[in-house]
XYZ file of N, CA, C and O in Angstrom:
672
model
N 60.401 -124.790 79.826
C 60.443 -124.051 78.588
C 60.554 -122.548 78.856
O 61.337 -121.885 78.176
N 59.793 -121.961 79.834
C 59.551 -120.695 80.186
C 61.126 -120.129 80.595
O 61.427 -118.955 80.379
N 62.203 -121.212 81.280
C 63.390 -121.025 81.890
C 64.070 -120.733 81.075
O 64.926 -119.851 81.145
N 63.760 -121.582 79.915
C 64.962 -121.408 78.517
C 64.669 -120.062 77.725
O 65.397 -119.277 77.117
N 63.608 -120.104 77.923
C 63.066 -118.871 77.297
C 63.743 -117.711 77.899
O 64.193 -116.926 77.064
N 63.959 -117.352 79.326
C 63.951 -116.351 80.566
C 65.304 -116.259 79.809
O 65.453 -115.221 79.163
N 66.756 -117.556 79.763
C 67.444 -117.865 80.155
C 67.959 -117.006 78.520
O 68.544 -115.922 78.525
N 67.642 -117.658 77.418
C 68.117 -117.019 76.245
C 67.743 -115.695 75.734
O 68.265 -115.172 74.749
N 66.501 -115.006 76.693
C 66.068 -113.543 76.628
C 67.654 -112.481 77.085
O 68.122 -111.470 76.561
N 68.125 -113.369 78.355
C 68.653 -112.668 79.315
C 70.195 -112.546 78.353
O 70.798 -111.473 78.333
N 70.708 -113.747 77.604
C 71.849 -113.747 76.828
C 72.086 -112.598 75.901
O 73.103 -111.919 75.763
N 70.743 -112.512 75.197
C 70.317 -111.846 74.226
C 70.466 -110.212 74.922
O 71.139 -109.407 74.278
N 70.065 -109.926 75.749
C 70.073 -108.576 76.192
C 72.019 -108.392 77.087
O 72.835 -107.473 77.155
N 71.991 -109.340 77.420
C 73.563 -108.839 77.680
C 74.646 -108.867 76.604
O 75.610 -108.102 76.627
N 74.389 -110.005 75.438
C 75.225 -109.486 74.102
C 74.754 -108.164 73.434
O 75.541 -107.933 72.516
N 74.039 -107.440 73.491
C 73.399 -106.340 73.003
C 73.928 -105.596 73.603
O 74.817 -105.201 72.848
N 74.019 -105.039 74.591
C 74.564 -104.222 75.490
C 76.273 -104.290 75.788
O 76.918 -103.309 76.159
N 76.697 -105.281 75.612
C 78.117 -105.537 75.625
C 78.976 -105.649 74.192
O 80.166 -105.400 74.000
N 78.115 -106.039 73.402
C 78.412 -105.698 72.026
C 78.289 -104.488 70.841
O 78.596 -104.454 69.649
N 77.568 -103.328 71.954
C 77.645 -101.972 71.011
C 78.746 -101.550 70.906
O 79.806 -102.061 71.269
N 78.501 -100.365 70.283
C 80.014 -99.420 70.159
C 80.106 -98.229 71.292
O 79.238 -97.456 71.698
N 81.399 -98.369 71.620
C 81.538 -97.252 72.639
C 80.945 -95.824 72.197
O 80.740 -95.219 71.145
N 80.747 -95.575 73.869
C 79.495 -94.066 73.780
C 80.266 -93.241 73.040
O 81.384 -93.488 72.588
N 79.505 -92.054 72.910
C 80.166 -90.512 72.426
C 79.693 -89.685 73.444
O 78.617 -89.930 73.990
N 80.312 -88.831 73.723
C 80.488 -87.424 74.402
C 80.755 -86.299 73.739
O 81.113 -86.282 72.562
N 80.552 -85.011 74.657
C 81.157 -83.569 74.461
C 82.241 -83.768 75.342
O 81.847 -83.570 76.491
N 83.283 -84.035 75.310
C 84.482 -83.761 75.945
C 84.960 -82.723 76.308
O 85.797 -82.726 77.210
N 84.564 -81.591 75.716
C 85.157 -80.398 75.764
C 83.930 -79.114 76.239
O 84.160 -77.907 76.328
N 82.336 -79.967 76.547
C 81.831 -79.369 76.789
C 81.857 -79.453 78.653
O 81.174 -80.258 79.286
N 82.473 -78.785 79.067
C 82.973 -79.028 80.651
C 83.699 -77.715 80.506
O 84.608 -77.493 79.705
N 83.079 -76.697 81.561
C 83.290 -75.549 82.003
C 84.889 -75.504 82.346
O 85.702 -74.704 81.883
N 85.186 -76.788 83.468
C 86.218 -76.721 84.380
C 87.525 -77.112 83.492
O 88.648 -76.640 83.670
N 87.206 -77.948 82.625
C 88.207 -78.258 81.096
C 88.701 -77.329 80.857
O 89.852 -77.073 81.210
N 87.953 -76.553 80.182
C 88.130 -75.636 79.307
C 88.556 -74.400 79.964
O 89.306 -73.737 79.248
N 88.310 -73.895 81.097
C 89.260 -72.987 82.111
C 90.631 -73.026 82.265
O 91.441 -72.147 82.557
N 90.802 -74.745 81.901
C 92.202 -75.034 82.333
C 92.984 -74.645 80.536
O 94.094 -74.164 80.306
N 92.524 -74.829 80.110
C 93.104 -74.665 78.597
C 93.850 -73.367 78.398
O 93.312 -72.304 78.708
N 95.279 -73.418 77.807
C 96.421 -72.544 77.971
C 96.402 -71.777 76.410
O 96.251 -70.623 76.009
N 96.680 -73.311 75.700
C 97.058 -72.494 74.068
C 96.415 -73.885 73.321
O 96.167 -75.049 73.636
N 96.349 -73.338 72.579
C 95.751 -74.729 70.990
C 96.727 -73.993 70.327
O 96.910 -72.776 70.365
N 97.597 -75.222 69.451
C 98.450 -75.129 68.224
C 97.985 -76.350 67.329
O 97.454 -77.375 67.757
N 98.264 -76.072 66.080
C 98.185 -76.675 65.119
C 99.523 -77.368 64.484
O 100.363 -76.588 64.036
N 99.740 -78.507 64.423
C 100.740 -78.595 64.393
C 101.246 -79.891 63.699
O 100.327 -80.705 63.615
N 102.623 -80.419 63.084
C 102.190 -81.339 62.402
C 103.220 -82.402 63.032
O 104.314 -82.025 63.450
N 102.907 -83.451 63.069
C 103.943 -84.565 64.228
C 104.156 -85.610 62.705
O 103.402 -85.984 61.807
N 105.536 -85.788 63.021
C 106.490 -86.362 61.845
C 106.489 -87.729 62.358
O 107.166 -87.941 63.364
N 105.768 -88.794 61.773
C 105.640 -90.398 62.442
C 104.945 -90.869 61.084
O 103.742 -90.728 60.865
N 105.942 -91.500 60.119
C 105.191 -91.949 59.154
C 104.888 -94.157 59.231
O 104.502 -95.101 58.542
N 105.369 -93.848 60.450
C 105.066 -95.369 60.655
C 103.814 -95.859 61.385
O 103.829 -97.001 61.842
N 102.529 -94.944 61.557
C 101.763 -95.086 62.180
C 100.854 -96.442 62.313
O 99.813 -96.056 61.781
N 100.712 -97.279 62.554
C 100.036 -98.737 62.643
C 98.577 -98.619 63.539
O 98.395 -97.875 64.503
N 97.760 -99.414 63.036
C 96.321 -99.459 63.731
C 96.673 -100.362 65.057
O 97.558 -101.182 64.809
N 96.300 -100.394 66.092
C 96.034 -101.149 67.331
C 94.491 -100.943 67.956
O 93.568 -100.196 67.630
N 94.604 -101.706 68.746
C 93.138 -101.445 69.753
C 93.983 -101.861 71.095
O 94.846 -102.705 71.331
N 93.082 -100.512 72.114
C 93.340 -100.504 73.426
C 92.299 -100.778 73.945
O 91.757 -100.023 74.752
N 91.708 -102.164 73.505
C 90.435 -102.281 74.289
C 90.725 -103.145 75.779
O 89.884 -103.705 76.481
N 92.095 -103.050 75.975
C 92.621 -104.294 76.910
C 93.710 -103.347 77.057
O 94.167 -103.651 78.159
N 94.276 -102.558 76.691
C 95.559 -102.460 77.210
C 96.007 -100.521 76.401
O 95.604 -100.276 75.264
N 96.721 -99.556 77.110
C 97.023 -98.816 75.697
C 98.491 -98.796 75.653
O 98.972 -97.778 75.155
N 99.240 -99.624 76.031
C 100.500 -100.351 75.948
C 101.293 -100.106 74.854
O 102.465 -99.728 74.866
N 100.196 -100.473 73.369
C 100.554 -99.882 72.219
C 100.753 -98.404 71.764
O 101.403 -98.105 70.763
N 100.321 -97.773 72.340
C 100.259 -96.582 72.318
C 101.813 -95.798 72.084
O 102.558 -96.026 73.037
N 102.302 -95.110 71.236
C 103.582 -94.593 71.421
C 103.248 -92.963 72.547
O 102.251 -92.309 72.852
N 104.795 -92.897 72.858
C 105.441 -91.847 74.093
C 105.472 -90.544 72.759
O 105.931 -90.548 71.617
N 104.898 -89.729 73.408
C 104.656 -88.289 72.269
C 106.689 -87.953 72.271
O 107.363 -87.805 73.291
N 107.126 -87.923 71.062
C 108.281 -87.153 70.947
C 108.308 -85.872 70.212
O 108.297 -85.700 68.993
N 108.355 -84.791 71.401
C 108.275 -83.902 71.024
C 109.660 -83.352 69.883
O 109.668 -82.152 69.607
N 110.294 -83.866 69.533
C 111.194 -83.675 68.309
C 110.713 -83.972 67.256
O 111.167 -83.513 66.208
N 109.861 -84.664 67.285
C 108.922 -84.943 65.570
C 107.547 -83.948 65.505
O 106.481 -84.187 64.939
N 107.917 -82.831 66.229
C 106.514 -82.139 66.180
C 106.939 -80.534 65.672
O 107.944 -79.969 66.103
N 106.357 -80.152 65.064
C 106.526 -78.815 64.566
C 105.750 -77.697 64.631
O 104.836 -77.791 63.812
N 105.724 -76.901 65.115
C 104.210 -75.735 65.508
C 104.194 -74.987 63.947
O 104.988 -74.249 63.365
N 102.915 -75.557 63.609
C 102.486 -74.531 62.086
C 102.070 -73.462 62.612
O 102.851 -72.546 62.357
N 100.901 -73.031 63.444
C 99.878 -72.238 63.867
C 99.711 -71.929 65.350
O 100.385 -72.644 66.091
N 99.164 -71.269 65.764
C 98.633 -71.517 66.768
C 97.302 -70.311 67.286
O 97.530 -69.102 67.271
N 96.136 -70.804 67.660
C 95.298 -69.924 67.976
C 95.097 -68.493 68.687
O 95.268 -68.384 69.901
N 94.758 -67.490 67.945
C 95.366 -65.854 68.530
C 93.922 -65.977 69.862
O 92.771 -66.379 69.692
N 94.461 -65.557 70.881
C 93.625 -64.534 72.126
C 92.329 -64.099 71.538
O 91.256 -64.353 72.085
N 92.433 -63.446 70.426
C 91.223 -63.445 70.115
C 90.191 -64.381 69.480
O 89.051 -64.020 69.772
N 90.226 -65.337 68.799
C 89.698 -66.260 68.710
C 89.429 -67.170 69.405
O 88.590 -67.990 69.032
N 90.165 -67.299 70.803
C 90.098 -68.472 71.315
C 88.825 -68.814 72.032
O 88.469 -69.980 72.200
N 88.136 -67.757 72.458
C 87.040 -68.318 73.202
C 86.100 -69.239 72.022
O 85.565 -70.319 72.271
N 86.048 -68.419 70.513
C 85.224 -68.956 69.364
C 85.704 -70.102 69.098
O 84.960 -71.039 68.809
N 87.177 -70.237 69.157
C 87.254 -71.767 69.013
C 87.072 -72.883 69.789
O 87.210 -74.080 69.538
N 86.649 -72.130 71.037
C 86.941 -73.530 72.281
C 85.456 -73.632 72.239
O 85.191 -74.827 72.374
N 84.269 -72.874 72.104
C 83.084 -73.038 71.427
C 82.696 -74.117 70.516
O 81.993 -75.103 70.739
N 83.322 -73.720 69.388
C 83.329 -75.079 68.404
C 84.082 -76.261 69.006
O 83.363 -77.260 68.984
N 84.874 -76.411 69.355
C 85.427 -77.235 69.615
C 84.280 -78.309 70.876
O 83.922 -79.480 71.004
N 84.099 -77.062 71.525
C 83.211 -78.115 72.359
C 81.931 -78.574 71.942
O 81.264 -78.863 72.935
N 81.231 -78.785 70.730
C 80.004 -78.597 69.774
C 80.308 -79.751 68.897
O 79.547 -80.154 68.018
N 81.927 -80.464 69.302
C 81.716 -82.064 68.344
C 81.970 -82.939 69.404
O 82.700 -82.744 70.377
N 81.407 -83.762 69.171
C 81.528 -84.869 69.886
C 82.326 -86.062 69.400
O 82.528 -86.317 68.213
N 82.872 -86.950 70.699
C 84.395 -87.626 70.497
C 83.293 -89.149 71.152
O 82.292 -89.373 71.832
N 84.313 -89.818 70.394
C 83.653 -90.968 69.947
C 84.923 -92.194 70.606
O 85.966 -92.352 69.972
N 84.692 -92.891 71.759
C 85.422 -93.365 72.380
C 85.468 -94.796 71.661
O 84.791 -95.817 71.781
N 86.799 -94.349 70.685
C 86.570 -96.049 69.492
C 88.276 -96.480 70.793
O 89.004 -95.883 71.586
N 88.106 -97.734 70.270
C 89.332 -98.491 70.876
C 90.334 -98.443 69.709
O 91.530 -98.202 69.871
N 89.574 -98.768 68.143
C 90.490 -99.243 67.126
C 91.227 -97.915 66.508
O 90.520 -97.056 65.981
N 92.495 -97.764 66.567
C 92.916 -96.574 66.145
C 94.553 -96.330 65.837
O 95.313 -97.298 65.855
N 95.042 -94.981 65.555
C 96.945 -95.347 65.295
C 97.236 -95.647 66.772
O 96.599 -95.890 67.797
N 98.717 -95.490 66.314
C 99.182 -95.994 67.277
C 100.330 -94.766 68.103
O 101.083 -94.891 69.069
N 100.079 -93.827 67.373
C 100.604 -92.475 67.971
C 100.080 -91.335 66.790
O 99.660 -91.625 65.670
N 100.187 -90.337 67.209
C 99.449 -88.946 66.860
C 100.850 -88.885 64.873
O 101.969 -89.310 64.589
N 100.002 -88.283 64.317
C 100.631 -88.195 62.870
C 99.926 -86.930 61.697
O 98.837 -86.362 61.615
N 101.210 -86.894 60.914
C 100.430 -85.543 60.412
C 100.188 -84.715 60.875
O 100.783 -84.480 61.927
N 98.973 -83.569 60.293
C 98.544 -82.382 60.934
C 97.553 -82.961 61.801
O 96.747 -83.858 61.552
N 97.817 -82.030 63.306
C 97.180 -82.262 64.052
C 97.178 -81.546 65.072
O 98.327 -81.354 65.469
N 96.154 -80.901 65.879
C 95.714 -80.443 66.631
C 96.133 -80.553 68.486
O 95.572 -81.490 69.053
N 96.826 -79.882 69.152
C 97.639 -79.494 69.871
C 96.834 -78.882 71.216
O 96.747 -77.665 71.048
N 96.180 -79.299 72.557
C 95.737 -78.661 72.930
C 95.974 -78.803 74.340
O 95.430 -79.770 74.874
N 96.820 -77.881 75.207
C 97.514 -77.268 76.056
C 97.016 -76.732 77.352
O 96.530 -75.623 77.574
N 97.246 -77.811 78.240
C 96.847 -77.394 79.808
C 97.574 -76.734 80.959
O 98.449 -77.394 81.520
N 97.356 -75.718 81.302
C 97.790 -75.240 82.543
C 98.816 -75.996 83.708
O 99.819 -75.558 84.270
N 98.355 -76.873 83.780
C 99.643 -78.390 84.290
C 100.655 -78.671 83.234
O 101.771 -79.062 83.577
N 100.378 -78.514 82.068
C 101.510 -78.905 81.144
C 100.719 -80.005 80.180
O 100.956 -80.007 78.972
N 99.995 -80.719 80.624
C 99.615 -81.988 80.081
C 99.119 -81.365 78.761
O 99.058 -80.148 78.588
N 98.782 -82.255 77.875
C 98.175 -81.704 76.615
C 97.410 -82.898 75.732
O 97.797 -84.047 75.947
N 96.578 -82.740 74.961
C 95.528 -83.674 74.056
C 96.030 -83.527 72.617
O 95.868 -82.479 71.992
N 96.664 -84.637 72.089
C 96.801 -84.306 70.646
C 95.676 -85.299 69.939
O 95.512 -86.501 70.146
N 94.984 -84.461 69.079
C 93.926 -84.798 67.962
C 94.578 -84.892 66.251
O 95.032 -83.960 65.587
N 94.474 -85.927 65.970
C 94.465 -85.933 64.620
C 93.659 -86.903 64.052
O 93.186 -87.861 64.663
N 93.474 -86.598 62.638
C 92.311 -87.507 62.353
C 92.493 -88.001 60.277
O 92.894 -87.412 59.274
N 91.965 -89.256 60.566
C 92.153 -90.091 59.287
C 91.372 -90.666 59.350
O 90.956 -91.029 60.450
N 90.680 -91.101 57.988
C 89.520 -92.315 58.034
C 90.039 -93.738 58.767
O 89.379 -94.490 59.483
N 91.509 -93.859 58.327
C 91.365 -95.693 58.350
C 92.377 -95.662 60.094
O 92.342 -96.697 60.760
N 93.096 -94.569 60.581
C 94.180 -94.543 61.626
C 93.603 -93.163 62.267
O 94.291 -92.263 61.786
N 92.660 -92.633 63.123
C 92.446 -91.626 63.757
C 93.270 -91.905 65.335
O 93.713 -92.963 65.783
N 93.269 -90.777 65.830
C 94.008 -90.864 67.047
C 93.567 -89.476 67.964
O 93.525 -88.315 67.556
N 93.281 -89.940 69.213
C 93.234 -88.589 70.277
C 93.242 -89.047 71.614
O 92.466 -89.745 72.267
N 94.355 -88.458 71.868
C 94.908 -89.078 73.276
C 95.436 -87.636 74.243
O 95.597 -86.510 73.772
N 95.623 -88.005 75.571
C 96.051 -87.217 76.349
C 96.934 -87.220 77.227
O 96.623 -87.582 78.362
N 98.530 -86.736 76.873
C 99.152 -87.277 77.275
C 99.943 -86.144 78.746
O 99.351 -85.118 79.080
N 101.107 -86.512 79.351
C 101.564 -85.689 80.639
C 102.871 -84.732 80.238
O 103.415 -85.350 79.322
N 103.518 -83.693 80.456
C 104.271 -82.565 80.132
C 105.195 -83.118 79.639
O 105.674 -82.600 78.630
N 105.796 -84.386 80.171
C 107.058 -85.419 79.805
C 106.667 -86.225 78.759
O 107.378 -87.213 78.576
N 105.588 -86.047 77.914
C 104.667 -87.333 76.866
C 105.224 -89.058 77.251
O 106.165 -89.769 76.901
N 104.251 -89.167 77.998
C 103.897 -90.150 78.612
C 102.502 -89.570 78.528
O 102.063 -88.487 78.916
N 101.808 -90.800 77.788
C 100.442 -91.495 77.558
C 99.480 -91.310 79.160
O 99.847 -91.944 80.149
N 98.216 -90.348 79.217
C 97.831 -90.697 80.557
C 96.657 -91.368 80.055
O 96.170 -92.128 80.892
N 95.961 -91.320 78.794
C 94.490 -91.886 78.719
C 94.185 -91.652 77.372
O 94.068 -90.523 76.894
N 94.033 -92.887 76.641
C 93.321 -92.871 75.188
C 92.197 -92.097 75.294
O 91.666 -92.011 76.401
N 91.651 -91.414 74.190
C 90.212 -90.472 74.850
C 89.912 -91.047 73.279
O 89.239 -90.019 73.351
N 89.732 -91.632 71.964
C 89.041 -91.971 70.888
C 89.294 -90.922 70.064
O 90.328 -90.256 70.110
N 88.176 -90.707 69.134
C 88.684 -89.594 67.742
C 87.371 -88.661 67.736
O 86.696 -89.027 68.698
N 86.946 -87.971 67.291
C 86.581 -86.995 66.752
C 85.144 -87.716 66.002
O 85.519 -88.492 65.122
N 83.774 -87.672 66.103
C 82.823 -88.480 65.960
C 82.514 -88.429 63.904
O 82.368 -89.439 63.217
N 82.497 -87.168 63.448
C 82.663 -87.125 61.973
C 84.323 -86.669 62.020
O 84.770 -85.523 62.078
N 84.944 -87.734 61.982
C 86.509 -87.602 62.006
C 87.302 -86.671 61.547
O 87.837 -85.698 62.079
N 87.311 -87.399 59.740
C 87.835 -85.948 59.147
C 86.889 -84.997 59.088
O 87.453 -84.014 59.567
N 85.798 -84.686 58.795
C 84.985 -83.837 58.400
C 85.013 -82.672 59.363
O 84.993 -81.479 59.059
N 85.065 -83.243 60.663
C 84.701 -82.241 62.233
C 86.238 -81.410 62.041
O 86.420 -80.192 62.033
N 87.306 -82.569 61.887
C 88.586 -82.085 62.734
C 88.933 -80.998 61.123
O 89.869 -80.296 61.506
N 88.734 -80.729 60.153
C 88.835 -80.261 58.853
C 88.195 -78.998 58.776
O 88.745 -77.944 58.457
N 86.454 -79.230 59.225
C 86.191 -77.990 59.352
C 86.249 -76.960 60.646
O 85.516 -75.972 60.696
N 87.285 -77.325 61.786
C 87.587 -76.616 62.771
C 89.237 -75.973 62.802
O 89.827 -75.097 63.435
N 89.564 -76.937 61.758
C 90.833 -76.289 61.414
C 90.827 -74.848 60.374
O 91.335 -73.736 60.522
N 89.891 -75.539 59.129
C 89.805 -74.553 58.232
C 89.267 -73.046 58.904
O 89.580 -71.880 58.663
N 88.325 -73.665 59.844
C 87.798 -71.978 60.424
C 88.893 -71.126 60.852
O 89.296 -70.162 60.200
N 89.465 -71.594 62.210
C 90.316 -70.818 63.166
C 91.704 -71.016 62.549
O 92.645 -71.002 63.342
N 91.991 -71.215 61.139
C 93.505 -71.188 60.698
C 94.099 -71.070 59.616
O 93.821 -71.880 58.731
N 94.943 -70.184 59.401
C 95.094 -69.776 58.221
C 95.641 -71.009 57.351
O 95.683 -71.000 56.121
N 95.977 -71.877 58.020
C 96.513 -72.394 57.232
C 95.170 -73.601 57.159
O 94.379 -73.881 58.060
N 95.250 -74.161 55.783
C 93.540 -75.259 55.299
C 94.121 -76.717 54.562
O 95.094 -76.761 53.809
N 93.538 -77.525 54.845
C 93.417 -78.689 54.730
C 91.893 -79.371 54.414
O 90.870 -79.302 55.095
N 92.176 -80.168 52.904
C 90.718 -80.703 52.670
C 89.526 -81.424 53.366
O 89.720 -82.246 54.261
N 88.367 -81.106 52.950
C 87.258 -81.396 53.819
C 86.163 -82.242 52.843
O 85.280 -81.910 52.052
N 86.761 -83.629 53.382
C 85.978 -84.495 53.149
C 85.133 -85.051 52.503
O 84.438 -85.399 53.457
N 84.435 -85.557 51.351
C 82.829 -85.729 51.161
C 82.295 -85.857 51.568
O 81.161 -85.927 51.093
């Protein structure tokens, strides 16, 4: 009895643990990151076919960034930038699997010294933030933004002239 007991304790604690939701992080709270960071633009990527997938197995689904469907609205002045890479590093990203299936809408543009770059955008039902290589090719799903719209809404509205609604 004591075995079955041991035996269905032990089930119980590994579905628990294997069945939460992926962690959250500061992604952006990393010194060596954020050194590397060139330019943040704001910007809006033209993909109105965006579809939900999960890369919990694969990010296969994932579309190749085309930079012809992307348009620079904004982009962050020298002087702001240290204040924004501040905030920016002060939300935390929420490593969901379920999400679009390429970057859409207004969205957030953020530019590495190698070339590579992170596009953020964010929606209740299709969020997306990925990081892709100078040629957009996909290097690593990174999840969304932990208060999705709310975070990615009020970091836009701060550092940009241009505003977009914020949430209930």
């Amino acid at each position: 009895m004591k075995k079955l007991l041991a035996i269905l304790l032990l089930i119980c604690v590994c579905f628990g643990v294997t069945a939460c939701d992926p962690t959250s992080y500061y992604h952006y709270h990393n010194s060596e990151r954020v050194a590397e960071i060139t330019a943040i633009e704001l910007i809006n990527y033209d993909y109105p076919d965006a579809v939900q997938i999960n890369t919990f197995f694969s990010t296969r689904g994932v579309e190749r960034f085309d930079f012809e469907k992307m348009s620079v609205i904004e982009v962050v002045n020298e002087d702001t930038f240290a204040d924004f890479l501040q905030d920016l590093s002060e939300i935390k990203i929420w490593t969901s699997w379920i999400h679009s299936d390429s970057p859409f809408g207004i969205c957030l543009r953020i530019i590495y010294k190698n070339g590579d770059f992170e596009v953020v955008s964010a929606d209740s039902e299709l969020p997306f933030f990925a990081r892709y290589n100078n040629r957009g090719r996909l290097r690593s799903y990174l999840g969304m933004f932990e208060e999705n719209e709310r975070d990615f809404s009020e970091l836009v509205n701060k550092h940009f002239v241009t505003q977009i609604a914020v949430p209930d």
